[in-house]
């Protein structure tokens, strides 16, 4: 059976304790779609992304990946299918840039160390960070960390990439280089959900813009 949608939200509701974050969110995303999500600080954008790869549990409704309820998909499989770039990078501070890049390939993708290093070095060239391969995250600038985080997710070749405010902490120059990288991902026909306040950029790259407001999802 042909599955038309790669990701679907059906009446999804999320609380933290007694605090409602969002209710009855409905979304249907096709393969290759670029979806932007905006909304005020604290409205629940990061939470919504985390629900997609089960870093947070939902309280009601269903999230489906290729027609299957994600609660029935193992965490390992979900990690193979859906990658996330976090708002605060989430790099492993005790690992070098290169080791940050290969750990997922070895542990999730089950590639050999040699193969993983080869792939990691290739992508480091692409994001212009090859000379930083033996550095630790605290030796990098925000923009460089962000590029490592994006590279790490790209390497996993997931079906969907979730990007949480990939440029919020960056200066103009770094912002431009990260946006250029994201544009390249968009042009490769990836399915992307991007949380961003870069209005001009998201208007250019996204198929649909949503706003989380008053606990509800609205189309812009
Ligand atoms: N682990 C948690 N436990 C309890 N409440 C949380 C937790 N994480 C976030 N919240 C609360 O849930 C709400 C939504 O947070 P979230 O981080 O999803 O917002 P956001 O839209 O991503 O905000 P920002 O634009 O600042 O990144 C906020 O009120 C926040 O304080
Ligand atoms: Mg957030």
Coordinates of C-alpha atoms in Angstrom, one line a residue, residues 12-25 37 40-51 56-60 211-217:
X12 CA -1.9 15.3 19.4
X13 CA -2.0 16.8 22.9
X14 CA 0.9 17.3 25.2
X15 CA 1.1 18.3 28.9
X16 CA 4.0 18.8 31.2
X17 CA 2.3 17.7 34.5
X18 CA -0.8 19.8 34.6
X19 CA 0.4 22.4 32.2
X20 CA -1.0 22.1 28.7
X21 CA 1.7 22.7 26.0
X22 CA -0.5 22.1 22.9
X23 CA -3.8 20.4 22.1
X24 CA -5.3 18.7 19.1
X25 CA -2.5 19.3 16.8
X37 CA 7.3 26.1 12.7
X40 CA 6.7 32.8 20.7
X41 CA 9.3 31.7 23.2
X42 CA 7.9 28.9 25.4
X43 CA 4.9 28.1 23.1
X44 CA 6.1 24.5 22.7
X45 CA 8.1 24.3 19.4
X46 CA 11.0 22.3 20.9
X47 CA 8.6 20.1 22.7
X48 CA 6.7 19.4 19.5
X49 CA 9.9 18.3 17.7
X50 CA 10.9 16.2 20.7
X51 CA 7.6 14.3 20.5
X56 CA 8.9 13.4 25.0
X57 CA 5.7 11.4 25.3
X58 CA 2.4 12.7 24.1
X59 CA -0.7 12.6 26.3
X60 CA -3.3 12.1 23.6
X211 CA 2.5 28.9 14.1
X212 CA 2.0 27.5 17.6
X213 CA -0.2 29.9 19.4
X214 CA -2.4 29.7 22.4
X215 CA -1.7 25.9 22.6
X216 CA -2.9 25.4 19.1
X217 CA -1.3 24.9 15.7

